[in-house]
């Protein structure tokens, strides 16, 4: 039976179409739904809508439900529409009329909103942990291999000397920008919508400051209409953060695939971390990084999907919003898996330390040689021409000595400064 039963049962086909896979998705919200209800009833008791005897009874029952969720025993029963209905049903089943009191001053619209904010907060925090772990790994690889040169490319043509220190360190610093996006999305999620009810508040004297504090939100969405409008907006902000991290990861995964190719041969993986071919006996493929690249490329479509789903929705609740869960839930999971997998692979990556000695990379050093001439007094344009002519006539021999000293170059990676930037951002998460 529906929470909104008014003496008739809806057509079964309507029920199936509108509920879809919501029961399954809502399981991820179960814990947050119970926590939200606990805060709500404490507040209801404080304003006299639940009495002092009823509150502990309700809280104890909600604790029991929380236990079933933590043990993985919780189910949303067949015929029950969603997590909100299931929790209320369980309470009324065991407590009778007392259970029916908890929905005063609340709608499923603000209930699902609060569940989603709590969920997003946790997921974004989890993403931040994953990003930080990968950042630390990249930084330590950068330090470990800071002396090992590798070719740098522009237009995918041999350009100037780079180093493994610079390469790993570049992705670390890139993650700092991504982390800023994660932190911004976290702030947006960290606001209490509870009390906005169906989207227009309630005539009960709800104490929203109290539920804000009980649920540990940084602030609340004051305007009840704004609170309702944050459905979709919060997910969209999170999706931008997800897409930002994903773009860094997919690019890195592409680099690894390229650098593992025999024509480059800059890095390798232990055999156990590669995959084989059913026909070619020699194959050791970088499938992990390919799947990572594919998944992270798909994740970059998520903001677009959310924008299209919510485009032109006027203010207020619309059932379309339910479909957001189907987009954002798998997205957070996928990104967290990719972050973990990337870190796992990097624990085992093998760097080739003599790449640079191959004569096909000789031209990497032309700028270095032109600069050397410039330092000896030749104007740069002339030095450039002199080295250029040597190359043109096949007479160029590289000095192979590099002398980069400025901030952020191969000789001065500034990894400590980059770590400072990251630490400033992650302080918000207490990491
Ligand atoms: N499953 C619904 C959702 O995710 C819960 C809210 C239902 N509200 C309603 N007015 N039908 O949006």
Tab-separated table of C-alpha atoms and ligand atoms in Angstrom:
chain	number	residue	atom	x	y	z
A	1	UNK	CA	0.000	0.000	0.000
A	2	UNK	CA	1.179	3.518	-0.774
A	3	UNK	CA	1.867	6.231	1.777
A	4	UNK	CA	-0.476	8.308	-0.324
A	5	UNK	CA	-3.254	5.688	-0.430
A	6	UNK	CA	-6.630	7.304	-0.766
A	7	UNK	CA	-8.722	4.199	-1.229
A	8	UNK	CA	-7.595	3.002	-4.629
A	9	UNK	CA	-4.566	1.178	-5.956
A	10	UNK	CA	-2.852	2.597	-9.053
A	11	UNK	CA	-2.627	0.611	-12.250
A	12	UNK	CA	0.241	-1.920	-12.026
A	13	UNK	CA	1.808	-0.717	-15.280
A	14	UNK	CA	1.861	2.853	-13.951
A	15	UNK	CA	3.470	1.658	-10.741
A	16	UNK	CA	6.200	-0.284	-12.580
A	17	UNK	CA	6.936	2.561	-14.952
A	18	UNK	CA	7.176	5.276	-12.320
A	19	UNK	CA	9.045	3.275	-9.681
A	20	UNK	CA	11.427	1.671	-12.170
A	21	UNK	CA	14.653	0.650	-10.433
A	22	UNK	CA	14.158	3.178	-7.631
A	23	UNK	CA	13.880	0.480	-4.976
A	24	UNK	CA	17.306	-0.821	-5.791
A	25	UNK	CA	18.864	2.650	-6.023
A	26	UNK	CA	17.243	3.794	-2.793
A	27	UNK	CA	19.107	1.120	-0.849
A	28	UNK	CA	22.114	3.404	-1.077
A	29	UNK	CA	20.103	6.083	0.687
A	30	UNK	CA	18.775	3.823	3.450
A	31	UNK	CA	21.264	4.808	6.129
A	32	UNK	CA	20.861	8.501	5.399
A	33	UNK	CA	17.088	8.224	5.375
A	34	UNK	CA	17.123	6.807	8.894
A	35	UNK	CA	19.609	9.444	10.097
A	36	UNK	CA	17.432	12.171	8.598
A	37	UNK	CA	14.380	10.727	10.337
A	38	UNK	CA	16.194	10.625	13.662
A	39	UNK	CA	17.052	14.315	13.407
A	40	UNK	CA	13.541	15.157	12.258
A	41	UNK	CA	11.806	13.418	15.172
A	42	UNK	CA	14.165	14.896	17.744
A	43	UNK	CA	13.169	18.245	16.363
A	44	UNK	CA	9.463	17.307	16.340
A	45	UNK	CA	9.759	16.395	20.007
A	46	UNK	CA	11.371	19.753	20.777
A	47	UNK	CA	8.373	21.567	19.308
A	48	UNK	CA	5.814	19.317	20.965
A	49	UNK	CA	4.645	17.300	17.953
A	50	UNK	CA	5.980	14.073	19.472
A	51	UNK	CA	5.991	13.577	23.226
A	52	UNK	CA	8.950	12.751	25.449
A	53	UNK	CA	7.830	9.150	25.879
A	54	UNK	CA	7.367	8.532	22.171
A	55	UNK	CA	10.740	9.917	21.097
A	56	UNK	CA	13.001	7.257	22.671
A	57	UNK	CA	10.671	4.516	21.439
A	58	UNK	CA	10.899	5.826	17.887
A	59	UNK	CA	14.644	6.377	18.125
A	60	UNK	CA	15.190	2.839	19.390
A	61	UNK	CA	13.181	1.424	16.510
A	62	UNK	CA	15.117	3.544	14.015
A	63	UNK	CA	18.356	2.284	15.593
A	64	UNK	CA	17.122	-1.254	14.978
A	65	UNK	CA	16.471	-0.423	11.340
A	66	UNK	CA	19.946	1.089	11.102
A	67	UNK	CA	21.319	-2.208	12.412
A	68	UNK	CA	19.564	-4.164	9.653
A	69	UNK	CA	21.011	-1.753	7.086
A	70	UNK	CA	24.527	-2.109	8.452
A	71	UNK	CA	24.233	-5.902	8.458
A	72	UNK	CA	23.036	-5.823	4.854
A	73	UNK	CA	19.676	-7.328	5.814
A	74	UNK	CA	17.520	-4.350	4.920
A	75	UNK	CA	15.170	-4.715	1.957
A	76	UNK	CA	12.632	-2.521	0.260
A	77	UNK	CA	9.697	-4.876	-0.050
A	78	UNK	CA	7.821	-5.641	-3.216
A	79	UNK	CA	4.942	-3.191	-3.541
A	80	UNK	CA	6.674	-0.570	-1.346
A	81	UNK	CA	7.495	2.439	-3.440
A	82	UNK	CA	10.765	3.717	-2.041
A	83	UNK	CA	13.098	3.912	0.963
A	84	UNK	CA	11.003	6.589	2.648
A	85	UNK	CA	7.862	4.451	2.498
A	86	UNK	CA	9.749	1.359	3.685
A	87	UNK	CA	11.134	3.027	6.825
A	88	UNK	CA	7.759	4.487	7.734
A	89	UNK	CA	6.086	1.138	7.093
A	90	UNK	CA	8.535	-0.653	9.399
A	91	UNK	CA	7.936	1.892	12.143
A	92	UNK	CA	4.167	1.687	11.949
A	93	UNK	CA	4.303	-2.096	11.762
A	94	UNK	CA	6.202	-2.320	15.024
A	95	UNK	CA	4.913	0.768	16.846
A	96	UNK	CA	1.451	1.402	15.464
A	97	UNK	CA	0.174	4.972	15.676
A	98	UNK	CA	3.426	6.409	17.055
A	99	UNK	CA	5.111	5.444	13.798
A	100	UNK	CA	2.527	7.402	11.880
A	101	UNK	CA	3.576	10.617	13.604
A	102	UNK	CA	7.033	11.002	12.172
A	103	UNK	CA	5.989	12.445	8.849
A	104	UNK	CA	4.539	15.641	10.385
A	105	UNK	CA	6.032	18.710	8.718
A	106	UNK	CA	7.900	16.624	6.188
A	107	UNK	CA	7.421	15.473	2.628
A	108	UNK	CA	9.248	12.806	0.692
A	109	UNK	CA	10.517	15.705	-1.385
A	110	UNK	CA	12.652	17.143	1.407
A	111	UNK	CA	13.310	13.674	2.759
A	112	UNK	CA	14.938	12.503	-0.444
A	113	UNK	CA	16.727	15.851	-0.655
A	114	UNK	CA	18.273	15.439	2.767
A	115	UNK	CA	19.189	11.819	2.023
A	116	UNK	CA	20.924	12.897	-1.162
A	117	UNK	CA	22.837	15.712	0.509
A	118	UNK	CA	24.124	13.339	3.171
A	119	UNK	CA	24.958	10.777	0.499
A	120	UNK	CA	26.737	13.296	-1.732
A	121	UNK	CA	28.688	14.631	1.220
A	122	UNK	CA	29.988	11.145	2.014
A	123	UNK	CA	30.690	10.271	-1.601
A	124	UNK	CA	32.535	13.523	-2.262
A	125	UNK	CA	34.556	12.952	0.858
A	126	UNK	CA	35.368	9.457	-0.404
A	127	UNK	CA	36.401	10.909	-3.741
A	128	UNK	CA	38.587	13.456	-1.940
A	129	UNK	CA	40.290	10.620	-0.041
A	130	UNK	CA	40.926	8.775	-3.315
A	131	UNK	CA	42.240	11.879	-5.058
A	132	UNK	CA	44.556	12.665	-2.142
A	133	UNK	CA	45.917	9.121	-2.068
A	134	UNK	CA	46.633	9.223	-5.787
A	135	UNK	CA	48.145	12.688	-5.426
A	136	UNK	CA	50.537	11.410	-2.754
A	137	UNK	CA	51.479	8.438	-4.936
A	138	UNK	CA	52.187	10.662	-7.950
A	139	UNK	CA	54.217	13.044	-5.868
A	140	UNK	CA	56.360	10.293	-4.447
A	141	UNK	CA	56.914	8.786	-7.922
A	142	UNK	CA	57.849	12.257	-9.106
A	143	UNK	CA	60.447	12.605	-6.359
A	144	UNK	CA	61.731	9.076	-6.877
A	145	UNK	CA	62.289	9.587	-10.601
A	146	UNK	CA	63.147	13.258	-10.672
A	147	UNK	CA	66.566	12.633	-12.212
A	148	UNK	CA	65.263	10.327	-14.949
A	149	UNK	CA	64.830	12.132	-18.234
A	150	UNK	CA	62.203	11.313	-20.819
A	151	UNK	CA	61.297	12.984	-24.095
A	152	UNK	CA	58.825	15.852	-24.043
A	153	UNK	CA	56.513	16.215	-27.044
A	154	UNK	CA	54.537	18.908	-28.784
A	155	UNK	CA	52.303	17.854	-31.713
A	156	UNK	CA	53.439	14.373	-30.637
A	157	UNK	CA	56.804	15.255	-32.181
A	158	UNK	CA	60.021	15.139	-30.156
A	159	UNK	CA	60.321	18.575	-28.535
A	160	UNK	CA	62.354	19.196	-25.375
A	161	UNK	CA	63.706	17.148	-22.483
A	162	UNK	CA	61.179	16.249	-19.853
A	163	UNK	CA	61.482	13.886	-16.922
A	164	UNK	CA	59.482	11.251	-15.140
A	165	UNK	CA	59.547	13.622	-12.206
A	166	UNK	CA	57.861	16.270	-14.308
A	167	UNK	CA	55.350	13.834	-15.802
A	168	UNK	CA	54.152	12.279	-12.544
A	169	UNK	CA	54.317	15.641	-10.795
A	170	UNK	CA	52.192	17.271	-13.499
A	171	UNK	CA	49.283	14.940	-12.839
A	172	UNK	CA	49.668	15.503	-9.118
A	173	UNK	CA	49.349	19.258	-9.551
A	174	UNK	CA	46.459	18.811	-11.957
A	175	UNK	CA	44.657	16.914	-9.201
A	176	UNK	CA	44.907	19.990	-6.970
A	177	UNK	CA	42.601	21.862	-9.361
A	178	UNK	CA	40.256	18.891	-9.460
A	179	UNK	CA	40.247	18.802	-5.681
A	180	UNK	CA	39.093	22.443	-5.654
A	181	UNK	CA	36.079	21.342	-7.663
A	182	UNK	CA	35.430	18.454	-5.271
A	183	UNK	CA	35.641	20.860	-2.337
A	184	UNK	CA	33.224	23.294	-3.998
A	185	UNK	CA	30.745	20.500	-4.712
A	186	UNK	CA	31.116	19.374	-1.088
A	187	UNK	CA	30.199	22.858	0.133
A	188	UNK	CA	27.150	22.902	-2.085
A	189	UNK	CA	26.055	19.515	-0.748
A	190	UNK	CA	26.709	20.523	2.841
A	191	UNK	CA	23.456	22.470	3.312
A	192	UNK	CA	20.325	21.291	5.058
A	193	UNK	CA	17.152	21.152	2.957
A	194	UNK	CA	15.068	19.437	5.656
A	195	UNK	CA	12.011	21.471	6.604
A	196	UNK	CA	11.360	22.602	3.054
A	197	UNK	CA	8.781	19.775	2.999
A	198	UNK	CA	7.102	19.552	-0.395
A	199	UNK	CA	9.056	22.643	-1.427
A	200	UNK	CA	7.058	25.354	0.314
A	201	UNK	CA	7.725	24.755	4.006
A	202	UNK	CA	5.186	23.887	6.678
A	203	UNK	CA	2.772	25.623	9.035
A	204	UNK	CA	4.317	23.700	11.947
A	205	UNK	CA	6.954	25.800	13.767
A	206	UNK	CA	9.842	23.595	12.583
A	207	UNK	CA	13.245	24.255	14.090
A	208	UNK	CA	15.459	23.974	11.054
A	209	UNK	CA	18.539	25.228	12.859
A	210	UNK	CA	18.218	22.249	15.159
A	211	UNK	CA	18.132	19.662	12.325
A	212	UNK	CA	20.987	21.489	10.599
A	213	UNK	CA	23.106	21.045	13.707
A	214	UNK	CA	21.972	17.479	14.380
A	215	UNK	CA	22.916	16.394	10.874
A	216	UNK	CA	26.218	18.277	10.968
A	217	UNK	CA	25.440	20.487	7.987
A	218	UNK	CA	27.519	23.600	7.603
A	219	UNK	CA	24.461	25.713	6.894
A	220	UNK	CA	20.934	25.319	5.560
A	221	UNK	CA	19.173	26.130	2.347
A	222	UNK	CA	17.127	28.881	3.974
A	223	UNK	CA	14.650	29.577	1.235
A	224	UNK	CA	12.429	26.506	0.989
A	225	UNK	CA	11.994	26.911	-2.757
A	226	UNK	CA	15.771	27.203	-3.188
A	227	UNK	CA	16.102	24.047	-1.093
A	228	UNK	CA	13.848	22.163	-3.493
A	229	UNK	CA	15.614	23.680	-6.495
A	230	UNK	CA	18.905	22.354	-5.151
A	231	UNK	CA	17.791	18.898	-6.287
A	232	UNK	CA	19.706	18.444	-9.486
A	233	UNK	CA	21.888	21.453	-8.844
A	234	UNK	CA	23.789	19.686	-6.103
A	235	UNK	CA	24.189	16.617	-8.317
A	236	UNK	CA	25.295	18.803	-11.194
A	237	UNK	CA	28.005	20.463	-9.100
A	238	UNK	CA	29.186	17.030	-7.988
A	239	UNK	CA	29.182	15.853	-11.589
A	240	UNK	CA	31.435	18.735	-12.626
A	241	UNK	CA	33.863	17.713	-9.907
A	242	UNK	CA	33.629	14.085	-10.964
A	243	UNK	CA	34.185	15.012	-14.603
A	244	UNK	CA	37.140	17.156	-13.665
A	245	UNK	CA	38.895	14.339	-11.798
A	246	UNK	CA	37.896	11.922	-14.575
A	247	UNK	CA	39.450	14.091	-17.263
A	248	UNK	CA	42.778	14.075	-15.421
A	249	UNK	CA	42.584	10.315	-14.933
A	250	UNK	CA	41.623	9.529	-18.518
A	251	UNK	CA	44.441	11.650	-19.831
A	252	UNK	CA	46.917	9.967	-17.539
A	253	UNK	CA	45.585	6.545	-18.557
A	254	UNK	CA	46.092	7.530	-22.202
A	255	UNK	CA	49.692	8.535	-21.477
A	256	UNK	CA	50.387	5.213	-19.805
A	257	UNK	CA	48.927	3.265	-22.747
A	258	UNK	CA	51.032	5.309	-25.152
A	259	UNK	CA	54.191	5.065	-23.093
A	260	UNK	CA	53.745	1.310	-22.679
A	261	UNK	CA	53.596	0.856	-26.456
A	262	UNK	CA	56.787	-0.742	-27.797
A	263	UNK	CA	57.490	2.313	-29.963
A	264	UNK	CA	57.845	4.347	-26.790
A	265	UNK	CA	58.703	1.772	-24.141
A	266	UNK	CA	59.007	4.317	-21.331
A	267	UNK	CA	57.116	2.327	-18.722
A	268	UNK	CA	56.121	-1.286	-18.143
A	269	UNK	CA	53.904	-3.164	-15.755
A	270	UNK	CA	54.535	-6.453	-13.979
A	271	UNK	CA	53.058	-9.333	-16.007
A	272	UNK	CA	50.344	-9.960	-13.432
A	273	UNK	CA	48.911	-6.498	-14.046
A	274	UNK	CA	48.610	-6.977	-17.800
A	275	UNK	CA	46.129	-8.944	-19.876
A	276	UNK	CA	46.654	-11.315	-22.779
A	277	UNK	CA	45.317	-12.060	-26.233
A	278	UNK	CA	43.505	-15.205	-27.332
A	279	UNK	CA	45.531	-15.442	-30.532
A	280	UNK	CA	48.811	-13.527	-30.097
A	281	UNK	CA	51.022	-15.440	-27.670
A	282	UNK	CA	53.278	-12.515	-26.821
A	283	UNK	CA	50.648	-9.999	-25.691
A	284	UNK	CA	50.784	-8.099	-22.409
A	285	UNK	CA	48.194	-5.409	-22.765
A	286	UNK	CA	47.417	-2.372	-20.595
A	287	UNK	CA	43.682	-3.163	-20.401
A	288	UNK	CA	43.346	-1.668	-16.935
A	289	UNK	CA	44.332	1.748	-18.215
A	290	UNK	CA	42.138	1.341	-21.271
A	291	UNK	CA	39.075	0.525	-19.193
A	292	UNK	CA	39.993	3.404	-16.894
A	293	UNK	CA	40.270	5.743	-19.879
A	294	UNK	CA	36.920	4.556	-21.232
A	295	UNK	CA	35.139	4.814	-17.894
A	296	UNK	CA	36.593	8.248	-17.204
A	297	UNK	CA	35.673	9.468	-20.662
A	298	UNK	CA	32.106	8.315	-20.066
A	299	UNK	CA	32.085	10.110	-16.702
A	300	UNK	CA	32.746	13.349	-18.523
A	301	UNK	CA	29.306	12.999	-20.114
A	302	UNK	CA	27.587	13.009	-16.718
A	303	UNK	CA	27.264	16.820	-16.354
A	304	UNK	CA	25.720	16.912	-19.773
A	305	UNK	CA	23.262	14.149	-18.915
A	306	UNK	CA	22.244	15.959	-15.733
A	307	UNK	CA	21.884	19.277	-17.551
A	308	UNK	CA	19.646	17.723	-20.151
A	309	UNK	CA	17.547	15.849	-17.595
A	310	UNK	CA	16.909	19.020	-15.596
A	311	UNK	CA	16.821	21.537	-18.443
A	312	UNK	CA	13.843	23.865	-18.336
A	313	UNK	CA	12.221	22.283	-15.306
A	314	UNK	CA	10.277	25.052	-13.604
A	315	UNK	CA	10.659	25.468	-9.857
A	316	UNK	CA	9.196	22.883	-7.498
A	317	UNK	CA	9.389	19.115	-7.386
A	318	UNK	CA	9.039	17.019	-10.530
A	319	UNK	CA	9.258	13.259	-10.704
A	320	UNK	CA	11.928	13.611	-13.425
A	321	UNK	CA	14.294	14.371	-10.548
A	322	UNK	CA	14.070	10.777	-9.389
A	323	UNK	CA	16.105	9.775	-12.457
A	324	UNK	CA	19.090	11.778	-11.192
A	325	UNK	CA	19.926	8.942	-8.836
A	326	UNK	CA	20.402	6.614	-11.757
A	327	UNK	CA	23.028	8.964	-13.178
A	328	UNK	CA	24.942	10.154	-10.142
A	329	UNK	CA	25.056	6.950	-8.059
A	330	UNK	CA	27.017	4.865	-10.570
A	331	UNK	CA	29.173	7.891	-11.383
A	332	UNK	CA	30.540	8.302	-7.851
A	333	UNK	CA	31.152	4.559	-7.584
A	334	UNK	CA	32.961	4.386	-10.916
A	335	UNK	CA	35.201	7.320	-10.138
A	336	UNK	CA	36.151	5.918	-6.748
A	337	UNK	CA	36.995	2.567	-8.344
A	338	UNK	CA	39.127	4.252	-11.001
A	339	UNK	CA	40.995	6.288	-8.391
A	340	UNK	CA	41.726	3.174	-6.356
A	341	UNK	CA	42.765	1.190	-9.398
A	342	UNK	CA	45.057	3.921	-10.654
A	343	UNK	CA	46.810	4.072	-7.303
A	344	UNK	CA	47.104	0.278	-7.244
A	345	UNK	CA	48.687	0.200	-10.703
A	346	UNK	CA	51.085	3.010	-9.866
A	347	UNK	CA	52.395	1.093	-6.880
A	348	UNK	CA	53.763	-1.308	-9.449
A	349	UNK	CA	54.700	0.778	-12.453
A	350	UNK	CA	58.230	0.279	-13.761
A	351	UNK	CA	60.083	3.249	-15.206
A	352	UNK	CA	62.816	2.804	-17.841
A	353	UNK	CA	65.733	4.931	-16.814
A	354	UNK	CA	67.740	5.061	-20.066
A	355	UNK	CA	65.051	6.090	-22.552
A	356	UNK	CA	66.690	9.387	-23.325
A	357	UNK	CA	69.921	7.836	-24.684
A	358	UNK	CA	68.236	6.582	-27.844
A	359	UNK	CA	69.492	8.635	-30.814
A	360	UNK	CA	65.938	9.157	-32.077
A	361	UNK	CA	65.623	11.681	-29.244
A	362	UNK	CA	68.737	13.684	-30.159
A	363	UNK	CA	66.747	16.719	-31.267
A	364	UNK	CA	65.341	17.108	-27.776
A	365	UNK	CA	68.513	18.999	-26.967
A	366	UNK	CA	68.493	21.638	-29.745
A	367	UNK	CA	66.950	24.323	-27.561
A	368	UNK	CA	69.409	23.511	-24.801
A	369	UNK	CA	72.314	23.918	-27.246
A	370	UNK	CA	70.912	27.148	-28.695
A	371	UNK	CA	70.513	28.469	-25.133
A	372	UNK	CA	74.098	27.536	-24.354
A	373	UNK	CA	75.268	29.570	-27.352
A	374	UNK	CA	73.035	32.442	-26.232
A	375	UNK	CA	74.600	32.408	-22.780
A	376	UNK	CA	78.019	32.644	-24.431
A	377	UNK	CA	76.933	35.914	-26.059
A	378	UNK	CA	75.311	34.939	-29.371
A	379	UNK	CA	71.865	36.590	-29.741
A	380	UNK	CA	69.155	33.902	-29.413
A	381	UNK	CA	67.820	34.251	-32.982
A	382	UNK	CA	71.316	33.638	-34.363
A	383	UNK	CA	71.985	30.757	-32.015
A	384	UNK	CA	68.631	29.278	-33.062
A	385	UNK	CA	69.631	29.565	-36.731
A	386	UNK	CA	73.048	28.056	-36.146
A	387	UNK	CA	71.662	24.959	-34.424
A	388	UNK	CA	68.818	24.831	-36.958
A	389	UNK	CA	71.301	24.709	-39.824
A	390	UNK	CA	73.267	21.941	-38.101
A	391	UNK	CA	70.055	19.906	-37.921
A	392	UNK	CA	69.193	20.768	-41.516
A	393	UNK	CA	72.561	19.531	-42.758
A	394	UNK	CA	72.577	16.428	-40.583
A	395	UNK	CA	75.502	17.776	-38.589
A	396	UNK	CA	73.836	18.238	-35.212
A	397	UNK	CA	75.259	16.372	-32.225
A	398	UNK	CA	73.525	17.009	-28.925
A	399	UNK	CA	75.465	18.050	-25.848
A	400	UNK	CA	72.916	16.064	-23.791
A	401	UNK	CA	73.364	18.267	-20.794
A	402	UNK	CA	70.290	19.863	-19.355
A	403	UNK	CA	70.291	22.769	-17.049
A	404	UNK	CA	66.753	23.737	-16.111
A	405	UNK	CA	66.615	25.544	-12.798
A	406	UNK	CA	63.528	27.756	-12.686
A	407	UNK	CA	60.445	26.895	-10.624
A	408	UNK	CA	58.407	24.057	-12.022
A	409	UNK	CA	61.058	22.873	-14.486
A	410	UNK	CA	62.783	19.497	-14.553
A	411	UNK	CA	65.544	20.776	-12.312
A	412	UNK	CA	63.217	22.357	-9.735
A	413	UNK	CA	59.920	20.508	-9.500
A	414	UNK	CA	58.562	22.438	-6.499
A	415	UNK	CA	56.695	19.351	-5.318
A	416	UNK	CA	56.696	20.770	-1.803
A	417	UNK	CA	54.900	23.912	-2.994
A	418	UNK	CA	52.366	21.784	-4.861
A	419	UNK	CA	51.798	19.707	-1.717
A	420	UNK	CA	51.150	22.937	0.201
A	421	UNK	CA	48.459	23.906	-2.301
A	422	UNK	CA	46.846	20.488	-1.973
A	423	UNK	CA	46.975	20.546	1.803
A	424	UNK	CA	45.161	23.850	1.845
A	425	UNK	CA	42.285	22.400	-0.158
A	426	UNK	CA	42.051	19.086	1.669
A	427	UNK	CA	42.070	20.760	5.091
A	428	UNK	CA	38.305	21.179	4.582
A	429	UNK	CA	37.924	17.397	4.587
A	430	UNK	CA	40.248	16.993	7.558
A	431	UNK	CA	42.633	14.920	5.411
B	1	LIG	N1	11.435	8.493	-5.373
B	1	LIG	C1	11.141	9.875	-5.334
B	1	LIG	C2	12.333	10.709	-5.856
B	1	LIG	O1	13.401	10.234	-5.872
B	1	LIG	C3	10.853	10.285	-3.934
B	1	LIG	C4	10.079	11.544	-3.845
B	1	LIG	C5	8.688	11.305	-4.296
B	1	LIG	N2	7.901	12.486	-4.229
B	1	LIG	C6	6.763	12.620	-4.911
B	1	LIG	N3	6.181	13.755	-4.771
B	1	LIG	N4	6.301	11.704	-5.705
B	1	LIG	O2	12.144	11.805	-6.265
